[in-house]
XYZ file of C-alpha atoms in Angstrom:
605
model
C 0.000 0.000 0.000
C 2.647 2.363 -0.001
C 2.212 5.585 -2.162
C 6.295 5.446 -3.418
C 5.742 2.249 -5.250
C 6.064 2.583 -8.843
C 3.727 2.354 -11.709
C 3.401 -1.086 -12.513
C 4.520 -1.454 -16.488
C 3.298 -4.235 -18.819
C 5.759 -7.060 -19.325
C 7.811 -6.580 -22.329
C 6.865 -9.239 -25.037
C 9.215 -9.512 -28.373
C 7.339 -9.550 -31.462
C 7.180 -12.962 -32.395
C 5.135 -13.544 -28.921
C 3.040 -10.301 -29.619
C 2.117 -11.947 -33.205
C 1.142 -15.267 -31.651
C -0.879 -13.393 -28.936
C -2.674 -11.794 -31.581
C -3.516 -14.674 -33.672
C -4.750 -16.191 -30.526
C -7.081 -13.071 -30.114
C -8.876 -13.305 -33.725
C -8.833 -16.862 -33.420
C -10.952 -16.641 -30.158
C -13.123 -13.809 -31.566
C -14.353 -15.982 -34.509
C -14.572 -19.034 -32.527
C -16.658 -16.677 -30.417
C -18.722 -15.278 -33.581
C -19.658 -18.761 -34.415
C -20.901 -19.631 -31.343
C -22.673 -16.764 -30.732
C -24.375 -17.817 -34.356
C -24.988 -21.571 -33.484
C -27.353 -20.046 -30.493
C -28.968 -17.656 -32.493
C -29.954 -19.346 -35.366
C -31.039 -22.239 -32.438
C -33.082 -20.156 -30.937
C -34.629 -18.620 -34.073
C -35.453 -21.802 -34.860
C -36.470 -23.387 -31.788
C -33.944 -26.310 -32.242
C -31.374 -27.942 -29.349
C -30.628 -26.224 -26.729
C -32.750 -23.583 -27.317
C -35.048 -25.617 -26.127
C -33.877 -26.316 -22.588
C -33.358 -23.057 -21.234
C -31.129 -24.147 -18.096
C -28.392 -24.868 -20.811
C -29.304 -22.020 -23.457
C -28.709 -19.358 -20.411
C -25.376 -20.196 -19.287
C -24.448 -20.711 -23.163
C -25.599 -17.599 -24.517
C -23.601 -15.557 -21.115
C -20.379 -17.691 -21.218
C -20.570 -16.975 -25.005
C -20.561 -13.289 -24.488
C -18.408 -13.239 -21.294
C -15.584 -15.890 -21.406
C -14.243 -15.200 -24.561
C -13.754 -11.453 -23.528
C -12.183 -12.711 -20.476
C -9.780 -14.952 -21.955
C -8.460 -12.521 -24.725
C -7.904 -9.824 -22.129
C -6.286 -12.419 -20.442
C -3.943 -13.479 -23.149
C -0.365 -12.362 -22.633
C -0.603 -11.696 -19.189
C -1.709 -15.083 -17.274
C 0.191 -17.968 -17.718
C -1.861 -21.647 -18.701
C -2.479 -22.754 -15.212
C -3.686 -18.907 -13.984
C -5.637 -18.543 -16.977
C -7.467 -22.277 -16.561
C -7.849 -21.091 -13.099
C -9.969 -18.059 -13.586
C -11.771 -18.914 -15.992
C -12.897 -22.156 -14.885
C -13.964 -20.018 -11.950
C -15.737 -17.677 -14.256
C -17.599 -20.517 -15.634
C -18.484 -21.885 -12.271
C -20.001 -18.188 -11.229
C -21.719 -17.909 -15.282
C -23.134 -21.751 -14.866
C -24.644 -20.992 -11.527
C -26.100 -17.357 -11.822
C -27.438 -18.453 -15.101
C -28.910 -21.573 -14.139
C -30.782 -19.710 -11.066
C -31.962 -17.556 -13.943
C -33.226 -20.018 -16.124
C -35.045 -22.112 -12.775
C -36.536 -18.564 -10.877
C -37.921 -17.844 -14.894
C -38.999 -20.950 -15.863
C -42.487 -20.342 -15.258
C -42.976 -17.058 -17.241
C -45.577 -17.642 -19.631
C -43.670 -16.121 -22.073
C -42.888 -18.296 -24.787
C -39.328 -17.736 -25.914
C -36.667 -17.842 -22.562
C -34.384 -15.055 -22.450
C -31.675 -14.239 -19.820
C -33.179 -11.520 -17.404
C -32.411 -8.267 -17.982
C -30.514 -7.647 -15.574
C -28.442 -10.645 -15.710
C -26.417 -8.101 -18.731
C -24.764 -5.479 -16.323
C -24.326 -8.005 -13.432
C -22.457 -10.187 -15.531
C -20.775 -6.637 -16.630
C -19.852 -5.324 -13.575
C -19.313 -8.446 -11.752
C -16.655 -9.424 -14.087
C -15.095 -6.573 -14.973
C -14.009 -6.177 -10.996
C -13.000 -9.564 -10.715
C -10.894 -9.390 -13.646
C -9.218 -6.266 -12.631
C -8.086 -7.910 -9.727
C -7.398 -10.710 -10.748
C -5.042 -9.111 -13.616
C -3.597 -7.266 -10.953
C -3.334 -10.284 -8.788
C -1.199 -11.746 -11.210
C 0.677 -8.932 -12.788
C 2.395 -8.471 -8.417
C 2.017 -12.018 -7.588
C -0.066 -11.896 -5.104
C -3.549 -12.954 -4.164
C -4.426 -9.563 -3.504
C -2.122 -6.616 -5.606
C -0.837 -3.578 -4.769
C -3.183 -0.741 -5.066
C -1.189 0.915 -7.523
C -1.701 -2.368 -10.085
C -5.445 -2.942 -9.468
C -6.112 0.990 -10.263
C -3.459 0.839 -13.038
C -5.828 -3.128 -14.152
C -9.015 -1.324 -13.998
C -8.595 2.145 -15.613
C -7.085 -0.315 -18.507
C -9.227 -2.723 -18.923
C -11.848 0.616 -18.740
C -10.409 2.116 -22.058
C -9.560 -1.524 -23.955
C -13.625 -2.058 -23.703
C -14.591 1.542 -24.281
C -12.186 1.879 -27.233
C -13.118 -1.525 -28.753
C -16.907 -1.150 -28.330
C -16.369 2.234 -30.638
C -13.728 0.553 -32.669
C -16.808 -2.101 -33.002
C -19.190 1.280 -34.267
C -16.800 2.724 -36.689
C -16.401 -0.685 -38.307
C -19.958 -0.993 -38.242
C -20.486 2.364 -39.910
C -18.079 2.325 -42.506
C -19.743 -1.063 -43.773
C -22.976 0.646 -44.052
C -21.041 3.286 -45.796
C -20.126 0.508 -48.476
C -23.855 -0.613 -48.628
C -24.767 3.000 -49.477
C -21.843 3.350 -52.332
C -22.960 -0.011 -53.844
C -26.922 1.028 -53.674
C -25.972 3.835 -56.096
C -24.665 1.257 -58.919
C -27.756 -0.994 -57.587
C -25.667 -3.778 -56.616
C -27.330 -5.084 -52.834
C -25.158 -7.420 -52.097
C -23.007 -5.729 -49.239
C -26.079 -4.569 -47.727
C -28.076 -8.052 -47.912
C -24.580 -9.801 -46.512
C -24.880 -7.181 -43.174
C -28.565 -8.713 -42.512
C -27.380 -12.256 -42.421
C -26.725 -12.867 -39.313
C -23.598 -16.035 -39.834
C -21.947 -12.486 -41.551
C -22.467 -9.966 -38.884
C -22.046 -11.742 -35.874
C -18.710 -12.971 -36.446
C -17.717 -9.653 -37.598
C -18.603 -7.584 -34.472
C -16.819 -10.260 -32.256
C -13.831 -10.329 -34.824
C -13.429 -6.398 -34.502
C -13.855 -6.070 -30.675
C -11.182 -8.967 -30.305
C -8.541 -6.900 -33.076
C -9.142 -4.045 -31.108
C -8.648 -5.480 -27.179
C -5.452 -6.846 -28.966
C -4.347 -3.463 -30.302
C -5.166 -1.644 -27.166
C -3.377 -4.005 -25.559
C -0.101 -3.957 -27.368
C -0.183 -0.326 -26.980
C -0.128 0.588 -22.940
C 1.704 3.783 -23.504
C -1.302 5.071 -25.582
C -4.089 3.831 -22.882
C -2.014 5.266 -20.054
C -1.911 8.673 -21.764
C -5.769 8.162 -22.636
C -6.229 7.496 -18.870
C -3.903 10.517 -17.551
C -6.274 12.673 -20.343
C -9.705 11.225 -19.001
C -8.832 11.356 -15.048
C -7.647 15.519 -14.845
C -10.890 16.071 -16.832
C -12.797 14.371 -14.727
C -10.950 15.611 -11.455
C -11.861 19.055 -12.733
C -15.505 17.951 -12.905
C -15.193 17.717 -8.734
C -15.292 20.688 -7.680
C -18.623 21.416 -9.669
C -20.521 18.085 -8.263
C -19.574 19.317 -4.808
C -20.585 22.656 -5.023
C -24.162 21.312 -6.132
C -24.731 18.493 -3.934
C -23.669 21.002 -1.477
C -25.991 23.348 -1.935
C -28.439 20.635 -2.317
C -27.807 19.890 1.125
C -27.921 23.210 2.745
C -30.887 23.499 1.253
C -32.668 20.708 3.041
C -33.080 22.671 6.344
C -35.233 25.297 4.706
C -36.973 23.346 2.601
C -37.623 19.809 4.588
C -37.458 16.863 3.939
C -40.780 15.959 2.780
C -40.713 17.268 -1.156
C -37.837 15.036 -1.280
C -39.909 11.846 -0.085
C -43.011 13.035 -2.322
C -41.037 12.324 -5.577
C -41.051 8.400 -4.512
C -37.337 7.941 -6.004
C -35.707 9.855 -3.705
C -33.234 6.912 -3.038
C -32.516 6.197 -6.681
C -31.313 9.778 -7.192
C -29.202 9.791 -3.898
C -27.396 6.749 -4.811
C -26.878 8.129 -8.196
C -25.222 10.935 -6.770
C -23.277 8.831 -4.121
C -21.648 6.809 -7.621
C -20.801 10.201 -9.546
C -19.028 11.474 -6.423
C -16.751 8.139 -6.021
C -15.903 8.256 -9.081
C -15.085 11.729 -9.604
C -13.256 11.221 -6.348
C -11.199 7.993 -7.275
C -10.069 10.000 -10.768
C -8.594 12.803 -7.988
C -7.181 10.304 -6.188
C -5.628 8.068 -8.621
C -3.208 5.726 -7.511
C -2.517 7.470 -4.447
C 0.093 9.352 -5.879
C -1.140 12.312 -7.516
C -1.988 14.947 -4.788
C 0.913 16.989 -5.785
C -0.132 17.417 -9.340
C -3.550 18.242 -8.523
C -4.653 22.041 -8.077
C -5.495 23.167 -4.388
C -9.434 24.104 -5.206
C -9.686 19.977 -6.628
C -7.750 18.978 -3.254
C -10.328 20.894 -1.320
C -13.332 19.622 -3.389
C -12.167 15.990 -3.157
C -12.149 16.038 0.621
C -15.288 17.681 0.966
C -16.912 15.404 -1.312
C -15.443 12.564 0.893
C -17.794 13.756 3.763
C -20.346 14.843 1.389
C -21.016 11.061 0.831
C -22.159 10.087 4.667
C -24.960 12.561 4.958
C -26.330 11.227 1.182
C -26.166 7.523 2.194
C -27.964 8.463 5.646
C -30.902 10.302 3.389
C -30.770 7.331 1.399
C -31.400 4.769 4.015
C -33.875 6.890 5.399
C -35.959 7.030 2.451
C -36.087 3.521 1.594
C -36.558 2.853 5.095
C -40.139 4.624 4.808
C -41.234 3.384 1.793
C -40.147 -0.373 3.037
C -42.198 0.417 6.254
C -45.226 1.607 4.607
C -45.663 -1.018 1.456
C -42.657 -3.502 2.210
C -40.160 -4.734 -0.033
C -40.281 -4.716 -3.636
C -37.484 -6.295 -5.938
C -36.305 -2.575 -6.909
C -36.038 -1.754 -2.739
C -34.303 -5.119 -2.205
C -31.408 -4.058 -5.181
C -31.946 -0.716 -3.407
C -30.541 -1.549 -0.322
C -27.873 -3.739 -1.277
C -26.718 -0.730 -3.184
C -26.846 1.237 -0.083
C -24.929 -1.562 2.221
C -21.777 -0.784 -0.910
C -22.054 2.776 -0.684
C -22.222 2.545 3.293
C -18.653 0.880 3.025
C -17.634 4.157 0.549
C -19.351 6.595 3.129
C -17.954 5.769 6.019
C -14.255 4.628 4.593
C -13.943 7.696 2.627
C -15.151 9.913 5.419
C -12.716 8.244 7.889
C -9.673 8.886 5.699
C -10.512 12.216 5.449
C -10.889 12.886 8.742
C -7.128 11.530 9.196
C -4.492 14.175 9.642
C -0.679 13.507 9.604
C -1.271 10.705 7.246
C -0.492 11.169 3.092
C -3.287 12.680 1.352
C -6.996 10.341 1.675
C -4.181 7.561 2.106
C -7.050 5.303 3.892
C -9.178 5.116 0.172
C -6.975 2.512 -1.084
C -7.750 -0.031 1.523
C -11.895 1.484 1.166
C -11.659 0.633 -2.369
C -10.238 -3.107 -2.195
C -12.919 -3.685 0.581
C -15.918 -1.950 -1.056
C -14.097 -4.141 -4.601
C -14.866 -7.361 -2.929
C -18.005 -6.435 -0.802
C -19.896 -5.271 -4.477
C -18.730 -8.811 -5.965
C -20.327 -11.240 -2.551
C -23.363 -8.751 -2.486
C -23.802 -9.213 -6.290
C -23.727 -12.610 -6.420
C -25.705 -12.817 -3.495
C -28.473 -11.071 -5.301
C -28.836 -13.439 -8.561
C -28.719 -16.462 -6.439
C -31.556 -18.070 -4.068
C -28.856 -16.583 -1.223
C -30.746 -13.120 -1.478
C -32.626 -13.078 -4.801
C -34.579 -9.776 -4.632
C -38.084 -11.969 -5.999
C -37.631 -14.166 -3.050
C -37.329 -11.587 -0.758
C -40.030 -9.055 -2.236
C -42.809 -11.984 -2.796
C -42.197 -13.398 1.173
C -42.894 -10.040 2.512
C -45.498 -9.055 0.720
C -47.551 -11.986 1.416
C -46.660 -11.392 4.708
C -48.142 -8.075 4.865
C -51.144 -9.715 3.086
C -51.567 -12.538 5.596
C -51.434 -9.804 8.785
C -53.883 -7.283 7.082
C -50.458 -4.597 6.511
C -52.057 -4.830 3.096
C -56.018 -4.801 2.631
C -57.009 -7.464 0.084
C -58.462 -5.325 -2.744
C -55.155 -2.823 -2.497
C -52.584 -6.110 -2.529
C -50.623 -5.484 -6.015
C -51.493 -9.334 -7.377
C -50.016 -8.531 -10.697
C -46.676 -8.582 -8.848
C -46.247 -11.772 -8.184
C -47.649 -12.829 -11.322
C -45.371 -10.728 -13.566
C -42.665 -9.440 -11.489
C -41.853 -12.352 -8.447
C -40.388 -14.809 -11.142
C -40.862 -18.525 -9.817
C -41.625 -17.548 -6.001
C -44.031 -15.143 -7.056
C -45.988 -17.676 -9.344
C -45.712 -20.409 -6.434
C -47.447 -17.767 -3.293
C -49.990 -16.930 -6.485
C -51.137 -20.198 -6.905
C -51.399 -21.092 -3.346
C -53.330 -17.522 -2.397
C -55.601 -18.887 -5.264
C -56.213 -22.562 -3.556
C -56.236 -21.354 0.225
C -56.614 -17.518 0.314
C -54.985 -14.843 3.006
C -56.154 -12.843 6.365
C -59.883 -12.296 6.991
C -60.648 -11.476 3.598
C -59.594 -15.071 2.169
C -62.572 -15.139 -0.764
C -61.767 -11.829 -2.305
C -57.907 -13.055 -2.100
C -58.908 -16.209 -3.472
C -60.393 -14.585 -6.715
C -58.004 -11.768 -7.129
C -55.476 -14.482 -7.719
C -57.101 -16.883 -9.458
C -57.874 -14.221 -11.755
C -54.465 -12.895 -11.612
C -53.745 -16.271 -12.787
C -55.215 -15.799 -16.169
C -53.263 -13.109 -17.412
C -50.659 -13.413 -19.770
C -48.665 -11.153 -21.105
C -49.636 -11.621 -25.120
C -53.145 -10.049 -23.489
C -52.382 -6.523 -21.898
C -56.332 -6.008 -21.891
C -56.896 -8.652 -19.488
C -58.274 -6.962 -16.583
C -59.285 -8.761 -13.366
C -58.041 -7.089 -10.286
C -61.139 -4.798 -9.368
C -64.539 -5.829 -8.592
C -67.289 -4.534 -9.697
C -68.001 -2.960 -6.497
C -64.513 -1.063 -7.091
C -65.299 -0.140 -10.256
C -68.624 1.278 -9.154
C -66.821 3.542 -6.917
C -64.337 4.409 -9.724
C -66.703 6.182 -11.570
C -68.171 9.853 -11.311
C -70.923 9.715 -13.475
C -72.165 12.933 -15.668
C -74.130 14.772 -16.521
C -75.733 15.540 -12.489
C -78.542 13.082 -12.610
C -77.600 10.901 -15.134
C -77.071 6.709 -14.503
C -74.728 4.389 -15.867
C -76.244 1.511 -18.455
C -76.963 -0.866 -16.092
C -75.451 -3.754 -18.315
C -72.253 -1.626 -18.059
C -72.010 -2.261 -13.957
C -73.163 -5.656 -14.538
C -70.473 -6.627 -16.607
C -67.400 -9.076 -15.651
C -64.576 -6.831 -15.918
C -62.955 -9.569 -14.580
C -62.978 -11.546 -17.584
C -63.245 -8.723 -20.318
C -60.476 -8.612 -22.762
C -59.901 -4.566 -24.065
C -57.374 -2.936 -25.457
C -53.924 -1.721 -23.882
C -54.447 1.713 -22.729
C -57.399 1.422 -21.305
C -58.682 3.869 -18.543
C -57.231 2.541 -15.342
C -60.821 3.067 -13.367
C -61.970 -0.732 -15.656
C -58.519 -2.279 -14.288
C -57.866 -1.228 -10.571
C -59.601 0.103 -7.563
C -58.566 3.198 -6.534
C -58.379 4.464 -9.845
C -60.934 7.330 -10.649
C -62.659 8.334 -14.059
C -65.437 10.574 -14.883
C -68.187 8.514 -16.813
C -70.300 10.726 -19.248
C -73.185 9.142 -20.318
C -74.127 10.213 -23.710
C -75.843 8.751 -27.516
C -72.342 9.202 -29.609
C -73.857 7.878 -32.891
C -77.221 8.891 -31.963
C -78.762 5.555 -32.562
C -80.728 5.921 -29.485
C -78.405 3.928 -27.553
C -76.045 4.837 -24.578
C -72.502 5.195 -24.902
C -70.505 5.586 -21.851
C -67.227 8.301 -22.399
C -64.653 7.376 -19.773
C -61.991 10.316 -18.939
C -59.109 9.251 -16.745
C -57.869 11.819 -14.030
C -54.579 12.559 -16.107
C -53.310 12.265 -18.698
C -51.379 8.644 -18.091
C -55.160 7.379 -17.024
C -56.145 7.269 -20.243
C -59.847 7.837 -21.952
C -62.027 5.350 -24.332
C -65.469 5.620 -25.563
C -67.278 2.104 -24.941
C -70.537 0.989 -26.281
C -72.721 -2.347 -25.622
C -72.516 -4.602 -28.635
C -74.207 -8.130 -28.481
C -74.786 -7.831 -24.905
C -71.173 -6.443 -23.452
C -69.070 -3.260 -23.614
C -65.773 -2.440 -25.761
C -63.733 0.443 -26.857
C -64.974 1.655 -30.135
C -63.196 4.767 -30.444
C -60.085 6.791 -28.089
C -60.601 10.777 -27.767
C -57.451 13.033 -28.204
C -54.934 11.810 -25.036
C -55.128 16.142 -24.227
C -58.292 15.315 -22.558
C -57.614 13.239 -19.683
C -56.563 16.137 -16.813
C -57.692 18.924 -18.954
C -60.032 20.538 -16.216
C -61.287 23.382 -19.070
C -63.130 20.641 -21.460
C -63.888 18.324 -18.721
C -66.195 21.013 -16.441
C -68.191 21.676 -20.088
C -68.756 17.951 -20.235
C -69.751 17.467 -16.502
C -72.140 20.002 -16.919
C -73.467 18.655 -20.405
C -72.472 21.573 -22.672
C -71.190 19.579 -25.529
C -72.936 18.789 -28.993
C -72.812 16.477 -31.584
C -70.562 17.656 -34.348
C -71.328 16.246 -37.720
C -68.743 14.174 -39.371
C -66.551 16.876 -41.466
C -65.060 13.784 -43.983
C -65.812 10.247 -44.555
C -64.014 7.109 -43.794
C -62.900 5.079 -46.451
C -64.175 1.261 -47.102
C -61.021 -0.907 -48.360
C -61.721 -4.188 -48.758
C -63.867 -4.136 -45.894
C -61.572 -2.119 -43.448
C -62.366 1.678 -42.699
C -59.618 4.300 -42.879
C -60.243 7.205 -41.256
C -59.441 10.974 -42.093
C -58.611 13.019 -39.408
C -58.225 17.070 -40.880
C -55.588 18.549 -41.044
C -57.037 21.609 -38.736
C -58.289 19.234 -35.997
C -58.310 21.521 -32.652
C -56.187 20.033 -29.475
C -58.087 20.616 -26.485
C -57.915 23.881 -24.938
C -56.878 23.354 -21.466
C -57.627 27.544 -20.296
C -60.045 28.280 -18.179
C -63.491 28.286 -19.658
C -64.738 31.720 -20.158
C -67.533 32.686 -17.629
């Protein structure tokens, strides 16, 4: 840990080595290409292994992932360091990914994709791990010198941001071809870019040439780096000064506007990462206090007690919100968010406090610790050790079972869409046995929770008709819903996306205006949402039950101006200014050109 210790160089390799290195490289990159073909073109086609998703998953990640790992590696680990890691690396991939595939693997969805957000785990995861282990190896040691793992990182940072635009230029400049070619009306380039046994190979083939060239070239990264890190150190003293004032600010404003925006937390950790970063390119290896101007010194210890007071707001907020509706996936990833930046907070805070020691000395040993914390916590979380579905769909049917949660406000469409395997499990056993004192209206919330699926966003089913009774504020004064329309089974209606939330949830309120739209005698029933991501429909009764036939202009949901005219019943029937057109049986519809947008003024008295 000590600041005199050199920068750690690069081995020197002669050129014969560097030329076998880089065969090695391309050689891996197609192998890679074709792969990444083979489970494509599987998948497209529904053949083997596409078909078993426990061994598509870890194929289609350890496709993208090892080969990346093992021609960064190339060069710098010898065989039995490099069979080492990565037949860790496999162990991790197989395991997170087969989790994956077994918490998924009763989405209704019919083709079986990796989560999500099993891309930037498998990103960030890896990318630390390599670093050190890079590191580890460059020094010889289990864990390296600071020096070499901020030296691994910042590298490794530049090879895959230089490669991925490497990647886009070559990308580009094919197109380019396409576009020269389409002038003599010759297709082929652009027909060969389509296919995907052409492109595939050819984006893997790039990134690989360009990891090796970045690689052969340190000198060029370093100075890269050096550019990149006094830019960003300059960015400091900016990000201080407004997270500064943001927090002198709290006194006079309180802190309830910030918990009213309900992603309070998400911003404060946002701000927590931008500050450790801009931080950590300050601080550099440890060494670089003398080159750095006295206003960026200043800002960089500020900022390092800046970070305590956002992590406390931070665990305060989510604290609420996980005491008033319990944990949801997004809290659980939340909070092990907060448990890093805890480790960054109070480290960084410490080692500024220190006096008589070298400048923020103590963030080198914060940074291996919060390095190897973020990699247990992250596999943690995409394993059955603290999967965030797990956790969310327990306590939530926990709060069901004790009344926390009343039975017509529990959120059943969670655990159907959103609690992965556990969530489908506590759904079908709330639909056998039911929860708390309200067991039968649990029962058929989740039974009809049950029979949604996700190629039918219309599906309704989680408010009763007594719940959509109360939805609804019916005008004109004196004027009664179609009594077909509150005798309907919403439950098992099938409508269109985007219809008014009052038809799908309770809670959710619409003004109903009653009125003959096609004055064929009949009642049509307007729905207006109370803004503007509500919704509106027009729905009329055909062959005994009501559908959408027509959506006004999304301006009039929370437009109080037009919506007090058609409370009060001063609206009119407008004849039709232009005719549809009958093709082959289906209607096309003109809308003018001049057709008004609601005016949301004030109506005049």
């Amino acid at each position: 840990m000590d600041a005199s210790l050199p920068e750690p160089e690069l081995p020197v390799r002669d050129a014969a080595v560097t030329r076998r290195v880089g065969q090695l490289r391309l050689a891996v990159g197609l192998g890679q290409g074709a792969l990444l073909y083979f489970l494509y073109h599987a998948q497209q086609s529904g053949a083997w292994p596409s078909s078993h998703p426990a061994l598509q998953i870890p194929l289609v990640m350890g496709g993208i992932v090892l080969p990346v790992l093992l021609i960064s590696s190339l060069g710098h680990l010898d065989r039995r360091q490099l069979l080492r890691w990565l037949g860790a690396a496999a162990l991790v991939l197989a395991v997170v990914c087969m989790h994956d595939a077994w918490r998924n693997a009763l989405d209704p969805a019919p083709l079986k994709r990796p989560s999500l957000l099993l891309f930037p785990f498998c990103a960030g995861f890896f990318f630390i791990a390599h670093s050190l282990v890079l590191a580890g190896a460059h020094d010889g040691r289990r864990v390296a010198h600071y020096a070499t793992c901020f030296e691994s990182a910042w590298k490794l940072c530049i090879q895959l941001l230089f490669s991925a635009i490497f990647v886009a230029g070559v990308w580009l400049v094919m197109w380019l071809g396409d576009s020269l070619f389409d002038l003599l009306k010759l297709h082929f380039l652009g027909e060969l870019l389509l296919t995907s046994w052409f492109s595939v190979p050819l984006v893997c083939l790039a990134f690989s040439s360009a990891m090796h060239t970045t690689d052969v070239r340190p000198a060029i990264v370093r100075d890269i780096r050096s550019l990149l890190l006094v830019l960003m150190a300059w960015i400091l003293p900016i990000a201080v000064l407004l997270v500064g004032g943001f927090l002198a600010a709290l006194p006079f404003t309180g802190l309830q506007p910030l918990w009213q925006t309900r992603h309070a937390t998400a911003v404060l950790l946002a701000s927590c990462a931008v500050l450790v970063v801009l931080v950590n390119a300050a601080f550099q290896a440890g060494d670089a206090a003398a080159g750095l101007a006295r206003s960026v010194r200043f800002a960089t210890r500020l900022a390092c007690f800046l970070l305590l007071p956002l992590v406390v707001l931070g665990v305060h907020a989510l604290g609420l919100r996980v005491g008033d509706y319990g944990w949801t996936t997004e809290r659980v990833l939340a909070a092990a968010c907060l448990l890093v930046a805890v480790v960054y907070a109070g480290g960084y805070a410490l080692a500024a406090a220190r006096s008589g020691a070298p400048w923020l000395d103590g963030l080198r040993l914060v940074n291996l610790a919060a390095a190897f914390l973020t990699l247990v916590v992250a596999f943690a979380l995409f394993t059955p050790i603290a999967d965030p579905a797990r956790i969310a769909v327990s306590d939530q049917v926990a709060r069901l079972e004790r009344g926390a949660t009343p039975a017509a406000q529990f959120d059943y469409g969670f655990l159907r869409f959103h609690g992965a395997r556990y969530g489908m499990e506590a759904l079908q056993a709330l639909a056998l046995s039911g929860a708390g004192q309200q067991g039968s209206l649990v029962r058929e919330r989740a039974a009809a929770a049950m029979r949604q699926r996700y190629e039918d966003p219309g599906f309704l089913g989680s408010a009763s008709a007594a719940d959509i009774a109360a939805n609804l504020n019916v005008w004109p004064k004196g004027a009664e819903l179609p009594s077909s329309f509150l005798q309907q089974d919403w439950s098992a209606a099938r409508l269109p996306a985007m219809t008014p939330g009052c038809l799908r949830r309770a809670g959710s309120k619409c003004d109903a205006i009653v009125l003959d739209a096609d004055g064929d005698g009949d009642q049509e029933v307007l729905l207006v949402g109370a803004t503007r991501g509500d919704g509106s429909a027009l729905l009329e009764e055909h062959n005994g039950s009501w559908r959408v036939v027509a959506r006004p202009p999304l301006q009039l949901a929370g437009c109080a101006a037009v919506l007090e005219r058609l409370r009060a019943g001063e609206f009119s029937l407008a004849p039709q200014r232009l005719r549809d057109i009958e093709v082959g049986g289906q209607h096309l519809t003109l809308t003018p050109a001049d057709a008004a947008v609601p005016d949301c003024a004030p109506p005049a008295p």
